[in-house]
């Protein structure tokens, strides 16, 4: 099989990922790419506790992930890759051949303004997403049943 | 407990737990507890839509401190509220998180005024599990 989804979601592993995407895509493993989580045993245990026993979670820093994505793409199970921010996904797009990116959740925060129900961006994050869009197909979709939102519509705050 | 914190029935009216989860899960469950028992004021519903993980943790921590409660009920093992609660409860030996809470769980909790909140939460979790049954289609519960 392959990695079915490359998702930016600042909540990382949570209900929409494990249940919302995990069940319809029959996800057998999650690759969580986050420098802070990859260096904290406690954080890793926390996220492992959130997934069902049949689902595995692998943790990598952004640097490590570039070198191991080929292995995950060759895994016979269906997988899903998560990053918590745009910059980390950008590194995978530039260096590991990611060609389609799902913006699944960037939530309210200081300096961010709302674009979609589940996407809030600062001006710098907007710039990062525009650049990402020149290198990969970027769409927003929180759950599989929702219609994908194009990058232009996302940035315009135009949610169908 | 002051007399003002008790009803004529003796049930405590001060908040004893937080309820948090997806969408309107918390408000819905607490309103159901209130309708069935009149004891919904023991539970503080918290909605976290649109919040980042950090802000969910801050909000839950603030609500716990304001109400001086040490029990959190959440909806889903993988949910953001559950993740945030696990972080909050790290190092709090007297606190309890019940993930996967349902209405029978909360009904048991609000009637357990004779137990400490943490004891009541553990008891309620067992009652909530036992309250789930399947009926029909030839099963044992049919």
Short mmCIF file of C-alpha atoms in Angstrom, two decimals:
data_model
loop_
_atom_site.label_atom_id
_atom_site.label_comp_id
_atom_site.label_asym_id
_atom_site.label_seq_id
_atom_site.Cartn_x
_atom_site.Cartn_y
_atom_site.Cartn_z
CA UNK A 1 0.00 0.00 0.00
CA UNK A 2 1.27 3.50 0.66
CA UNK A 3 0.94 6.62 2.72
CA UNK A 4 -2.62 7.60 1.91
CA UNK A 5 -2.62 11.09 3.36
CA UNK A 6 -0.06 13.76 4.23
CA UNK A 7 -1.84 15.97 6.74
CA UNK A 8 -1.01 19.20 8.55
CA UNK A 9 -2.90 19.18 11.84
CA UNK A 10 -1.74 21.03 14.94
CA UNK A 11 -3.68 18.64 17.16
CA UNK A 12 -1.64 15.76 15.69
CA UNK A 13 -3.30 12.51 16.78
CA UNK A 14 -6.93 13.12 17.75
CA UNK A 15 -10.43 11.93 16.99
CA UNK A 16 -10.68 13.12 13.40
CA UNK A 17 -7.39 11.43 12.54
CA UNK A 18 -7.85 8.13 14.36
CA UNK A 19 -11.56 7.65 13.74
CA UNK A 20 -12.59 10.12 11.02
CA UNK A 21 -9.81 9.18 8.59
CA UNK A 22 -8.47 6.06 10.25
CA UNK A 23 -11.55 3.92 9.83
CA UNK A 24 -12.59 4.66 6.22
CA UNK A 25 -8.99 4.48 4.98
CA UNK A 26 -8.27 1.37 7.07
CA UNK A 27 -5.21 3.07 8.48
CA UNK A 28 -2.79 0.61 10.07
CA UNK A 29 -0.08 3.07 11.01
CA UNK A 30 0.55 6.76 11.57
CA UNK A 31 3.88 8.47 10.92
CA UNK A 32 4.02 11.47 13.24
CA UNK A 33 6.72 13.94 12.21
CA UNK A 34 7.38 16.46 14.95
CA UNK A 35 10.74 17.40 16.44
CA UNK A 36 9.40 17.94 19.96
CA UNK A 37 7.38 14.73 20.14
CA UNK A 38 10.15 12.67 18.55
CA UNK A 39 12.48 13.59 21.39
CA UNK A 40 10.03 13.04 24.27
CA UNK A 41 9.24 9.52 25.47
CA UNK A 42 6.39 10.86 27.57
CA UNK A 43 4.74 12.64 24.62
CA UNK A 44 5.11 9.52 22.50
CA UNK A 45 3.43 7.40 25.14
CA UNK A 46 0.63 9.96 25.36
CA UNK A 47 -0.07 9.71 21.64
CA UNK A 48 0.22 5.92 21.61
CA UNK A 49 -2.48 5.78 24.28
CA UNK A 50 -4.83 7.57 21.88
CA UNK A 51 -4.84 4.98 19.13
CA UNK A 52 -6.48 1.55 19.03
CA UNK A 53 -4.21 -1.46 19.61
CA UNK A 54 -4.20 -2.48 15.96
CA UNK A 55 -2.81 0.91 14.88
CA UNK A 56 0.90 1.65 15.21
CA UNK A 57 2.50 5.07 15.56
CA UNK A 58 6.03 5.89 14.45
CA UNK A 59 7.75 9.09 15.54
CA UNK A 60 10.38 11.00 13.61
CA UNK A 61 12.03 14.37 13.56
CA UNK A 62 11.73 16.25 10.28
CA UNK A 63 15.34 15.40 9.46
CA UNK A 64 14.86 11.69 10.13
CA UNK A 65 11.59 11.52 8.23
CA UNK A 66 13.15 12.55 4.95
CA UNK A 67 15.27 9.42 4.96
CA UNK A 68 12.61 6.91 5.98
CA UNK A 69 9.49 7.82 3.99
CA UNK A 70 10.38 5.35 1.24
CA UNK A 71 10.16 2.53 3.78
CA UNK A 72 6.69 3.62 4.89
CA UNK A 73 5.49 4.02 1.31
CA UNK A 74 6.46 0.38 0.71
CA UNK A 75 4.64 -0.85 3.82
CA UNK A 76 1.81 -3.27 2.92
CA UNK A 77 -0.55 -1.46 5.29
CA UNK A 78 -2.32 1.85 4.71
CA UNK A 79 -0.57 4.72 6.44
CA UNK A 80 -1.11 8.37 7.27
CA UNK A 81 1.57 11.01 7.87
CA UNK A 82 1.04 13.94 10.23
CA UNK A 83 2.89 17.16 10.84
CA UNK A 84 1.86 19.82 13.33
CA UNK A 85 2.86 22.78 11.20
CA UNK A 86 3.36 23.95 7.64
CA UNK A 87 7.13 24.32 7.87
CA UNK A 88 7.66 20.65 8.72
CA UNK A 89 5.47 19.55 5.82
CA UNK A 90 7.37 21.92 3.56
CA UNK A 91 10.59 20.03 4.33
CA UNK A 92 8.96 16.76 3.31
CA UNK A 93 7.58 18.29 0.13
CA UNK A 94 10.99 19.69 -0.80
CA UNK A 95 13.08 16.67 0.19
CA UNK A 96 10.92 13.57 0.32
CA UNK A 97 8.67 13.75 -2.73
CA UNK A 98 5.36 14.62 -1.08
CA UNK A 99 3.08 15.86 -3.85
CA UNK A 100 -0.31 16.29 -2.19
CA UNK A 101 -0.93 17.92 1.18
CA UNK A 102 -4.09 17.93 3.27
CA UNK A 103 -4.61 20.90 5.59
CA UNK A 104 -6.65 19.27 8.31
CA UNK A 105 -6.51 21.65 11.21
CA UNK A 106 -4.65 24.80 12.20
CA UNK A 107 -6.54 26.23 15.12
CA UNK A 108 -7.02 29.67 16.64
CA UNK A 109 -3.96 31.34 18.09
CA UNK A 110 -2.26 34.69 18.63
CA UNK A 111 -1.84 36.56 15.34
CA UNK A 112 -4.00 34.13 13.39
CA UNK A 113 -7.22 34.99 11.60
CA UNK A 114 -9.92 32.51 10.64
CA UNK A 115 -10.04 31.27 7.03
CA UNK A 116 -12.14 28.15 7.41
CA UNK A 117 -14.00 26.61 10.33
CA UNK A 118 -10.87 24.63 11.18
CA UNK A 119 -8.09 26.75 9.67
CA UNK A 120 -6.67 29.91 11.22
CA UNK A 121 -3.55 31.48 9.72
CA UNK A 122 -1.03 34.18 10.52
CA UNK A 123 0.30 36.25 7.64
CA UNK A 124 3.52 34.25 7.73
CA UNK A 125 1.61 30.96 7.62
CA UNK A 126 -0.39 32.26 4.67
CA UNK A 127 2.88 32.98 2.88
CA UNK A 128 4.19 29.51 3.75
CA UNK A 129 1.03 27.86 2.39
CA UNK A 130 1.22 29.86 -0.85
CA UNK A 131 4.78 28.69 -1.34
CA UNK A 132 3.82 25.13 -0.50
CA UNK A 133 1.13 25.38 -3.14
CA UNK A 134 3.73 25.99 -5.83
CA UNK A 135 5.37 22.65 -5.00
CA UNK A 136 2.45 20.38 -4.13
CA UNK A 137 -1.31 20.17 -4.46
CA UNK A 138 -2.64 21.73 -1.26
CA UNK A 139 -6.26 21.27 -0.24
CA UNK A 140 -8.08 21.66 3.05
CA UNK A 141 -10.43 19.01 4.38
CA UNK A 142 -11.02 18.16 8.02
CA UNK A 143 -12.85 14.85 7.52
CA UNK A 144 -13.30 12.52 4.51
CA UNK A 145 -16.98 13.37 4.15
CA UNK A 146 -16.23 17.06 3.60
CA UNK A 147 -15.61 18.55 0.19
CA UNK A 148 -11.93 19.43 -0.39
CA UNK A 149 -11.28 23.17 -0.37
CA UNK A 150 -8.74 24.48 -2.86
CA UNK A 151 -5.82 26.54 -1.63
CA UNK A 152 -7.25 29.66 -3.27
CA UNK A 153 -10.61 29.16 -1.58
CA UNK A 154 -8.89 28.39 1.72
CA UNK A 155 -6.92 31.60 1.63
CA UNK A 156 -10.01 33.53 0.59
CA UNK A 157 -11.94 32.01 3.48
CA UNK A 158 -14.43 30.53 1.04
CA UNK A 159 -15.72 27.31 2.58
CA UNK A 160 -18.30 25.38 0.54
CA UNK B 1 -19.59 21.66 53.03
CA UNK B 2 -21.76 24.66 53.86
CA UNK B 3 -25.48 24.37 54.12
CA UNK B 4 -25.79 26.64 51.10
CA UNK B 5 -23.93 24.02 49.03
CA UNK B 6 -26.49 21.37 49.77
CA UNK B 7 -29.97 20.80 48.51
CA UNK B 8 -32.70 19.65 50.82
CA UNK B 9 -31.91 16.16 49.49
CA UNK B 10 -28.34 16.49 50.71
CA UNK B 11 -26.88 16.31 47.20
CA UNK B 12 -23.85 18.57 46.71
CA UNK B 13 -24.43 21.48 44.34
CA UNK B 14 -20.84 22.69 44.04
CA UNK B 15 -19.14 21.50 40.83
CA UNK B 16 -17.31 18.20 41.25
CA UNK B 17 -16.11 17.47 37.72
CA UNK B 18 -15.39 18.82 34.25
CA UNK B 19 -17.05 17.28 31.18
CA UNK B 20 -15.27 17.95 27.87
CA UNK B 21 -15.40 16.59 24.34
CA UNK B 22 -16.18 17.13 20.70
CA UNK B 23 -18.75 19.64 19.46
CA UNK B 24 -21.65 19.93 21.95
CA UNK B 25 -20.96 16.59 23.63
CA UNK B 26 -20.39 18.13 27.06
CA UNK B 27 -23.32 20.54 27.04
CA UNK B 28 -25.60 17.81 25.71
CA UNK B 29 -24.66 15.27 28.37
CA UNK B 30 -24.82 17.78 31.20
CA UNK B 31 -28.23 19.00 30.06
CA UNK B 32 -29.41 15.38 30.03
CA UNK B 33 -28.07 14.85 33.55
CA UNK B 34 -29.86 18.00 34.66
CA UNK B 35 -33.13 16.93 33.06
CA UNK B 36 -33.02 13.44 34.58
CA UNK B 37 -31.69 14.25 38.06
CA UNK B 38 -31.63 17.99 38.65
CA UNK B 39 -27.97 17.55 39.58
CA UNK B 40 -26.35 18.91 36.43
CA UNK B 41 -24.71 21.69 38.42
CA UNK B 42 -22.16 19.17 39.70
CA UNK B 43 -20.71 19.10 36.18
CA UNK B 44 -19.00 21.87 34.25
CA UNK B 45 -19.40 21.42 30.47
CA UNK B 46 -16.45 22.62 28.38
CA UNK B 47 -16.50 23.04 24.60
CA UNK B 48 -13.15 23.29 22.79
CA UNK B 49 -14.11 23.83 19.15
CA UNK B 50 -11.61 25.95 17.21
CA UNK B 51 -8.99 25.82 19.99
CA UNK B 52 -5.40 24.69 19.59
CA UNK B 53 -4.05 21.88 21.74
CA UNK B 54 -2.27 24.39 23.96
CA UNK B 55 -5.42 26.46 24.42
CA UNK B 56 -7.51 23.37 25.20
CA UNK B 57 -5.06 22.49 27.95
CA UNK B 58 -5.11 26.06 29.28
CA UNK B 59 -8.90 26.21 29.27
CA UNK B 60 -9.34 22.88 31.05
CA UNK B 61 -6.67 23.74 33.61
CA UNK B 62 -8.33 27.10 34.29
CA UNK B 63 -11.78 25.55 34.73
CA UNK B 64 -10.35 22.93 37.11
CA UNK B 65 -8.59 25.57 39.20
CA UNK B 66 -11.57 27.92 39.28
CA UNK B 67 -13.90 25.20 40.49
CA UNK B 68 -11.27 23.31 42.52
CA UNK B 69 -12.18 19.99 40.91
CA UNK B 70 -9.94 16.98 40.25
CA UNK B 71 -12.14 14.89 37.93
CA UNK B 72 -12.45 15.17 34.15
CA UNK B 73 -14.83 13.19 31.95
CA UNK B 74 -14.07 13.11 28.21
CA UNK B 75 -15.65 11.45 25.20
CA UNK B 76 -12.93 9.68 23.20
CA UNK B 77 -9.58 8.04 23.96
CA UNK B 78 -7.92 9.81 21.04
CA UNK B 79 -9.74 13.09 21.50
CA UNK B 80 -7.94 16.38 21.99
CA UNK B 81 -9.63 16.89 25.36
CA UNK B 82 -8.40 13.51 26.54
CA UNK B 83 -4.86 14.26 25.37
CA UNK B 84 -4.92 17.65 27.09
CA UNK B 85 -6.36 16.13 30.26
CA UNK B 86 -3.62 13.52 30.41
CA UNK B 87 -1.07 16.32 30.28
CA UNK B 88 -2.88 18.23 33.04
CA UNK B 89 -3.18 15.19 35.28
CA UNK B 90 0.48 14.33 34.96
CA UNK B 91 1.81 14.56 38.52
CA UNK B 92 -1.63 15.17 40.07
CA UNK B 93 -1.98 12.04 42.15
CA UNK B 94 -5.43 12.93 43.44
CA UNK B 95 -6.96 13.56 40.00
CA UNK B 96 -8.92 11.17 37.76
CA UNK B 97 -9.61 11.20 34.03
CA UNK B 98 -12.47 9.07 32.71
CA UNK B 99 -12.24 8.79 28.91
CA UNK B 100 -15.16 7.38 26.95
CA UNK B 101 -17.76 8.73 29.37
CA UNK B 102 -21.44 8.24 28.61
CA UNK B 103 -24.71 9.31 30.21
CA UNK B 104 -24.91 6.36 32.64
CA UNK B 105 -21.38 7.23 33.78
CA UNK B 106 -22.37 10.76 34.68
CA UNK B 107 -25.67 9.74 36.28
CA UNK B 108 -23.80 7.39 38.60
CA UNK B 109 -21.28 10.10 39.42
CA UNK B 110 -23.79 12.77 40.43
CA UNK B 111 -25.57 10.36 42.78
CA UNK B 112 -22.35 9.26 44.50
CA UNK B 113 -22.23 12.13 46.95
CA UNK B 114 -21.09 9.77 49.70
CA UNK B 115 -17.82 9.10 47.91
CA UNK B 116 -14.92 11.44 47.22
CA UNK B 117 -15.00 12.81 43.67
CA UNK B 118 -12.11 10.57 42.58
CA UNK B 119 -13.73 7.46 44.09
CA UNK B 120 -17.04 8.43 42.55
CA UNK B 121 -15.39 8.86 39.15
CA UNK B 122 -13.80 5.41 39.23
CA UNK B 123 -17.08 3.84 40.32
CA UNK B 124 -18.96 5.73 37.63
CA UNK B 125 -16.55 4.54 34.95
CA UNK B 126 -17.34 0.93 35.82
CA UNK B 127 -21.08 1.62 35.81
CA UNK B 128 -20.80 3.37 32.46
CA UNK B 129 -19.03 0.38 30.92
CA UNK B 130 -21.57 -2.05 32.32
CA UNK B 131 -24.46 0.04 31.02
CA UNK B 132 -23.64 -0.62 27.35
CA UNK B 133 -25.60 -3.51 25.92
CA UNK B 134 -26.62 -4.75 22.50
CA UNK B 135 -30.07 -6.15 21.81
CA UNK B 136 -31.66 -8.01 18.95
CA UNK B 137 -30.35 -9.94 15.93
CA UNK B 138 -30.01 -13.11 17.96
CA UNK B 139 -27.59 -11.73 20.55
CA UNK B 140 -27.72 -12.61 24.23
CA UNK B 141 -29.43 -9.34 25.04
CA UNK B 142 -32.28 -10.10 22.61
#
